[in-house]
């Protein structure tokens, strides 16, 4: 049955803001190097990781072990959301002035409106609130233990740890390449700000995060995009009240500072994917109608293994997505492609 719409306004979406800071890069580096299940997947070569470890003092190594045990990288990120700190000294001064209650309030992440009262009770020392929050966050890999830690830790000890681990990492890892790191983040932010004028918010977020679809959800009015180098190729997500945060991986061309002719790696891969007659056929077919692998095989009269190979390539560059075993065109990526090409060609 046809639907007659009486809507008078378009579907609401979010606004997008882009910020960068070497302090975020610092905190994310601490998070990355202490995440043993993920560190091997980083773009950061093993020899670089070993060099970082060798540069650490015995005291700093102890702080990193403390981070790994208690996930205090989350506290660092929570603190960095509070102000646009100009430098490490401003961050240190801010942390030192916090009361015990203020620090606990900031360190506990936003868990949704329905959890706010329990968090308030937890900050006041309620064991019952802790148990309920641990139960409500049991699917998360670190939150139950993190909440217990924040509720029990001596806050002066925690403040000292947070200041020292940030200062130690900044001095050992950020300072030696400070100018180049800042240049990379600024170049990437500048490139993103040029592209944001060409795309809608949802299309832009998907493009900037290299394929992460984020649809509007209730009570989220803004997406904050933060470029990062250390956690490449991963995007890191976080939630604030009213805000979705993406620490997104900077693009390859942002790293190649002196060569404006270096294209985005994904831009190259997408056009390579399109440079095949069969993949173009598949793209056109699934643009008209979502189909399963078997249905595509029948339609193309090709071997299932061959069709699957072509679909794998199209999926890897986000031109095709799968949903409930059906394949469909990723319209937002396809729409953004000529705009990406135009941005590269016109970049001076």
Coordinates of C-alpha atoms in Angstrom, one line a residue:
X1 CA 0.0 0.0 0.0
X2 CA 1.3 3.5 -0.9
X3 CA 2.1 5.8 2.0
X4 CA 1.0 9.4 2.0
X5 CA 3.4 11.5 4.1
X6 CA 2.2 14.6 6.0
X7 CA 5.6 15.4 7.4
X8 CA 6.6 19.1 7.2
X9 CA 10.3 18.8 8.0
X10 CA 13.2 16.6 7.0
X11 CA 14.5 13.9 9.3
X12 CA 16.7 15.5 12.0
X13 CA 20.4 14.7 12.1
X14 CA 23.5 15.8 14.1
X15 CA 26.0 18.5 13.6
X16 CA 29.7 17.7 13.2
X17 CA 32.7 19.3 14.9
X18 CA 36.4 18.5 14.3
X19 CA 39.1 19.1 16.9
X20 CA 42.7 18.0 17.3
X21 CA 45.1 18.0 20.2
X22 CA 48.5 16.4 20.9
X23 CA 47.1 15.6 24.4
X24 CA 44.5 13.3 22.8
X25 CA 47.3 11.7 20.8
X26 CA 49.2 11.3 24.0
X27 CA 46.3 9.6 25.9
X28 CA 45.4 7.4 22.9
X29 CA 49.1 6.3 22.7
X30 CA 48.9 5.2 26.3
X31 CA 45.7 3.4 25.6
X32 CA 47.1 1.6 22.5
X33 CA 50.4 0.5 24.0
X34 CA 48.6 -1.1 27.0
X35 CA 46.0 -2.9 25.0
X36 CA 47.8 -6.1 24.5
X37 CA 45.0 -7.8 22.6
X38 CA 45.1 -5.0 19.9
X39 CA 48.6 -3.6 19.8
X40 CA 49.8 -6.1 17.2
X41 CA 47.1 -4.9 14.8
X42 CA 48.3 -1.3 14.8
X43 CA 50.0 0.3 11.9
X44 CA 52.8 1.2 14.3
X45 CA 55.6 -1.1 13.4
X46 CA 56.9 -3.6 16.0
X47 CA 60.4 -1.9 16.0
X48 CA 58.7 1.4 16.8
X49 CA 56.8 -0.1 19.7
X50 CA 60.0 -1.7 21.0
X51 CA 61.8 1.7 20.8
X52 CA 59.0 3.3 22.8
X53 CA 59.2 0.7 25.5
X54 CA 63.0 1.1 25.6
X55 CA 62.6 4.9 26.1
X56 CA 60.5 4.5 29.2
X57 CA 62.0 4.9 32.7
X58 CA 61.4 2.2 35.3
X59 CA 58.8 4.5 37.0
X60 CA 57.0 5.1 33.7
X61 CA 56.9 1.4 33.0
X62 CA 55.2 1.0 36.4
X63 CA 52.6 3.6 35.4
X64 CA 51.9 1.9 32.2
X65 CA 51.3 -1.4 34.0
X66 CA 48.9 0.5 36.3
X67 CA 47.1 1.7 33.2
X68 CA 46.8 -1.8 31.9
X69 CA 45.5 -3.1 35.2
X70 CA 43.0 -0.4 35.9
X71 CA 42.2 1.1 32.5
X72 CA 43.1 4.6 33.6
X73 CA 43.5 5.6 29.9
X74 CA 39.7 6.1 30.1
X75 CA 40.2 8.6 33.0
X76 CA 42.6 10.5 30.8
X77 CA 40.2 10.8 27.9
X78 CA 37.4 11.7 30.2
X79 CA 39.5 14.5 31.6
X80 CA 40.5 15.8 28.2
X81 CA 36.8 16.3 27.2
X82 CA 36.4 18.9 30.0
X83 CA 38.4 21.8 28.4
X84 CA 40.4 22.6 25.3
X85 CA 43.7 22.4 27.0
X86 CA 46.4 24.4 25.3
X87 CA 49.3 22.3 26.6
X88 CA 50.3 19.7 29.2
X89 CA 50.8 22.3 31.9
X90 CA 47.2 23.4 31.6
X91 CA 46.0 19.8 31.8
X92 CA 48.2 19.2 34.9
X93 CA 47.0 22.3 36.6
X94 CA 43.3 21.3 35.9
X95 CA 43.8 17.9 37.4
X96 CA 45.6 19.1 40.5
X97 CA 42.7 21.4 41.4
X98 CA 40.0 18.8 41.2
X99 CA 38.3 17.6 44.4
X100 CA 37.8 13.9 45.0
X101 CA 34.2 14.1 44.1
X102 CA 34.9 16.1 40.9
X103 CA 37.5 13.6 39.7
X104 CA 35.3 10.6 40.3
X105 CA 32.4 12.4 38.5
X106 CA 34.6 13.1 35.5
X107 CA 36.3 9.7 35.4
X108 CA 33.0 7.8 35.1
X109 CA 31.9 7.8 31.5
X110 CA 28.4 8.6 30.3
X111 CA 26.3 5.4 30.4
X112 CA 22.9 6.9 29.4
X113 CA 20.3 9.0 31.2
X114 CA 18.8 5.9 32.9
X115 CA 22.1 5.3 34.8
X116 CA 22.8 8.9 36.0
X117 CA 21.1 8.5 39.4
X118 CA 23.0 5.2 40.0
X119 CA 26.3 7.0 39.1
X120 CA 25.5 9.8 41.5
X121 CA 24.9 7.2 44.3
X122 CA 28.2 5.4 43.3
X123 CA 30.1 8.7 43.7
X124 CA 28.7 9.1 47.2
X125 CA 30.0 5.6 48.1
X126 CA 27.0 3.3 47.5
X127 CA 28.0 -0.4 47.2
X128 CA 24.5 -1.2 46.0
X129 CA 24.8 1.3 43.1
X130 CA 28.2 -0.2 42.2
X131 CA 26.7 -3.7 42.0
X132 CA 23.8 -2.5 39.8
X133 CA 26.1 -0.6 37.5
X134 CA 28.4 -3.6 37.2
X135 CA 25.4 -5.7 36.3
X136 CA 24.2 -3.2 33.7
X137 CA 27.6 -3.0 32.1
X138 CA 28.6 -6.6 32.3
X139 CA 28.8 -7.0 28.5
X140 CA 31.6 -4.4 28.4
X141 CA 35.1 -5.8 28.6
X142 CA 36.4 -3.3 31.2
X143 CA 33.7 -1.1 32.7
X144 CA 32.6 -3.3 35.6
X145 CA 36.1 -3.4 37.0
X146 CA 36.8 0.2 36.1
X147 CA 33.7 1.4 38.0
X148 CA 34.8 -0.5 41.1
X149 CA 38.3 1.0 40.8
X150 CA 37.1 4.6 40.4
X151 CA 34.8 4.2 43.3
X152 CA 37.5 2.9 45.7
X153 CA 40.8 4.4 44.6
X154 CA 42.5 7.1 46.6
X155 CA 41.9 10.1 44.4
X156 CA 45.2 11.9 45.3
X157 CA 47.0 8.7 44.2
X158 CA 45.0 8.6 41.0
X159 CA 45.7 12.3 40.2
X160 CA 49.4 11.8 40.7
X161 CA 49.4 8.7 38.4
X162 CA 47.4 10.5 35.7
X163 CA 49.7 13.5 35.7
X164 CA 52.9 11.4 35.7
X165 CA 51.8 8.9 33.0
X166 CA 50.7 11.8 30.7
X167 CA 53.9 13.7 31.3
X168 CA 56.1 10.7 30.9
X169 CA 54.5 9.6 27.6
X170 CA 54.5 13.2 26.3
X171 CA 58.2 13.6 27.0
X172 CA 59.3 10.2 25.7
X173 CA 57.0 9.8 22.7
X174 CA 55.3 13.1 21.7
X175 CA 58.1 15.6 22.3
X176 CA 60.7 14.1 20.0
X177 CA 58.3 14.3 17.0
X178 CA 56.0 17.1 18.3
X179 CA 56.1 19.4 15.3
X180 CA 55.6 16.6 12.7
X181 CA 52.8 15.0 14.7
X182 CA 51.0 18.3 15.1
X183 CA 51.5 19.0 11.3
X184 CA 49.9 15.6 10.5
X185 CA 46.9 16.2 12.7
X186 CA 46.4 19.8 11.3
X187 CA 46.7 18.7 7.7
X188 CA 44.2 16.0 8.2
X189 CA 41.8 18.3 10.0
X190 CA 42.1 20.9 7.2
X191 CA 41.4 18.3 4.6
X192 CA 38.3 17.1 6.4
X193 CA 37.0 20.6 6.8
X194 CA 37.2 21.1 3.1
X195 CA 35.3 17.9 2.5
X196 CA 32.6 18.7 5.1
X197 CA 31.3 21.5 2.8
X198 CA 30.6 18.9 0.1
X199 CA 28.7 16.2 2.1
X200 CA 25.9 16.0 4.6
X201 CA 26.8 15.1 8.2
X202 CA 26.1 11.4 8.0
X203 CA 27.9 11.0 4.6
X204 CA 30.8 13.0 6.0
X205 CA 31.2 10.9 9.1
X206 CA 31.1 7.7 7.1
X207 CA 33.8 9.2 4.7
X208 CA 36.0 10.5 7.5
X209 CA 35.9 7.3 9.5
X210 CA 36.5 5.2 6.3
X211 CA 33.2 3.5 6.3
X212 CA 31.7 3.7 9.8
X213 CA 28.0 4.3 9.4
X214 CA 26.5 6.4 12.2
X215 CA 22.8 7.1 12.0
X216 CA 21.2 9.8 14.2
X217 CA 20.0 8.4 17.5
X218 CA 17.9 10.0 20.2
X219 CA 19.6 12.6 22.4
X220 CA 22.7 12.7 20.3
X221 CA 23.0 16.2 18.7
X222 CA 26.6 16.4 17.8
X223 CA 29.4 14.2 16.5
X224 CA 32.9 15.1 17.6
X225 CA 35.7 13.9 15.2
X226 CA 39.2 13.8 16.5
X227 CA 42.1 12.9 14.2
X228 CA 44.6 10.4 15.6
X229 CA 47.8 8.9 14.3
X230 CA 48.9 6.4 17.0
X231 CA 45.8 4.1 16.8
X232 CA 45.8 3.7 13.1
X233 CA 44.1 1.8 11.3
X234 CA 41.4 1.8 14.0
X235 CA 38.6 4.2 14.9
X236 CA 38.0 4.6 18.6
X237 CA 34.5 5.5 19.7
X238 CA 33.2 7.1 22.9
X239 CA 29.9 8.6 24.2
X240 CA 29.3 11.8 26.0
X241 CA 26.0 13.2 27.0
X242 CA 24.5 14.5 23.7
X243 CA 27.7 13.8 21.8
X244 CA 29.2 10.8 19.9
X245 CA 33.0 10.9 19.7
X246 CA 35.1 9.3 17.0
X247 CA 38.9 9.3 17.2
X248 CA 39.4 8.5 13.6
X249 CA 42.6 7.4 11.8
X250 CA 44.3 10.1 9.8
X251 CA 44.6 9.5 6.1
X252 CA 47.8 8.5 4.3
X253 CA 48.1 11.8 2.4
X254 CA 48.1 13.7 5.7
X255 CA 51.2 11.8 6.7
X256 CA 53.0 12.5 3.4
X257 CA 53.6 16.2 4.2
X258 CA 55.7 17.3 1.2
X259 CA 53.8 15.5 -1.6
X260 CA 50.4 16.8 -2.6
X261 CA 50.3 14.2 -5.3
X262 CA 49.9 11.3 -2.9
X263 CA 46.2 10.2 -3.0
X264 CA 44.2 8.7 -0.2
X265 CA 44.8 5.0 -0.2
X266 CA 41.1 4.2 0.0
X267 CA 40.4 6.5 -3.0
X268 CA 42.9 4.5 -5.0
X269 CA 41.5 1.1 -3.9
X270 CA 38.0 2.1 -4.7
X271 CA 38.8 3.1 -8.3
X272 CA 40.8 -0.1 -8.6
X273 CA 37.8 -2.0 -7.5
X274 CA 35.7 -0.3 -10.2
X275 CA 38.2 -1.1 -12.9
X276 CA 36.8 -4.5 -13.6
X277 CA 33.8 -5.3 -15.8
X278 CA 32.3 -8.0 -13.6
X279 CA 32.5 -5.8 -10.4
X280 CA 30.8 -3.0 -12.3
X281 CA 28.0 -5.5 -13.3
X282 CA 27.7 -6.6 -9.7
X283 CA 27.5 -3.0 -8.5
X284 CA 24.7 -2.2 -11.0
X285 CA 22.7 -5.3 -10.1
X286 CA 22.8 -4.8 -6.4
X287 CA 22.0 -1.1 -6.8
X288 CA 18.8 -2.1 -8.4
X289 CA 18.0 -4.8 -5.9
X290 CA 19.6 -6.4 -2.8
X291 CA 20.6 -10.0 -3.6
X292 CA 22.2 -12.9 -1.9
X293 CA 25.4 -14.6 -3.1
X294 CA 23.5 -17.4 -4.7
X295 CA 21.1 -15.0 -6.4
X296 CA 24.0 -13.0 -7.8
X297 CA 25.7 -16.2 -8.9
X298 CA 22.6 -17.3 -10.8
X299 CA 22.1 -13.8 -12.3
X300 CA 25.7 -13.5 -13.5
X301 CA 26.1 -17.2 -14.5
X302 CA 29.5 -17.3 -12.9
X303 CA 31.1 -19.5 -10.3
X304 CA 30.2 -18.8 -6.7
X305 CA 33.8 -18.6 -5.7
X306 CA 34.5 -15.9 -8.4
X307 CA 31.4 -13.9 -7.5
X308 CA 32.4 -14.1 -3.8
X309 CA 35.9 -12.9 -4.6
X310 CA 34.5 -9.8 -6.5
X311 CA 32.1 -9.1 -3.6
X312 CA 34.9 -9.3 -1.1
X313 CA 36.9 -6.6 -3.0
X314 CA 33.8 -4.4 -3.2
X315 CA 33.1 -4.8 0.5
X316 CA 36.7 -4.1 1.5
X317 CA 36.4 -0.6 -0.1
X318 CA 32.9 -0.1 1.4
X319 CA 31.2 0.2 -2.1
X320 CA 29.0 -2.8 -1.2
X321 CA 27.5 -3.7 2.2
X322 CA 25.9 -6.9 3.3
X323 CA 22.7 -7.1 5.4
X324 CA 21.0 -10.4 6.4
X325 CA 23.0 -12.3 3.8
X326 CA 21.9 -9.8 1.1
X327 CA 24.3 -7.5 -0.7
X328 CA 23.5 -3.9 -1.5
X329 CA 25.2 -0.7 -2.7
X330 CA 26.6 1.6 -0.1
X331 CA 25.0 4.7 -1.5
X332 CA 26.8 7.2 0.7
X333 CA 30.3 5.9 -0.2
X334 CA 29.3 5.8 -3.9
X335 CA 28.0 9.4 -3.8
X336 CA 31.1 10.7 -2.0
X337 CA 33.5 9.1 -4.5
X338 CA 33.5 11.8 -7.2
X339 CA 33.7 14.4 -4.5
X340 CA 36.7 12.7 -3.0
X341 CA 38.4 12.7 -6.4
X342 CA 37.5 16.3 -7.0
X343 CA 39.0 17.3 -3.6
X344 CA 42.3 15.4 -4.4
X345 CA 42.6 16.9 -7.9
X346 CA 41.9 20.5 -6.7
X347 CA 44.1 20.3 -3.6
X348 CA 46.9 22.9 -3.9

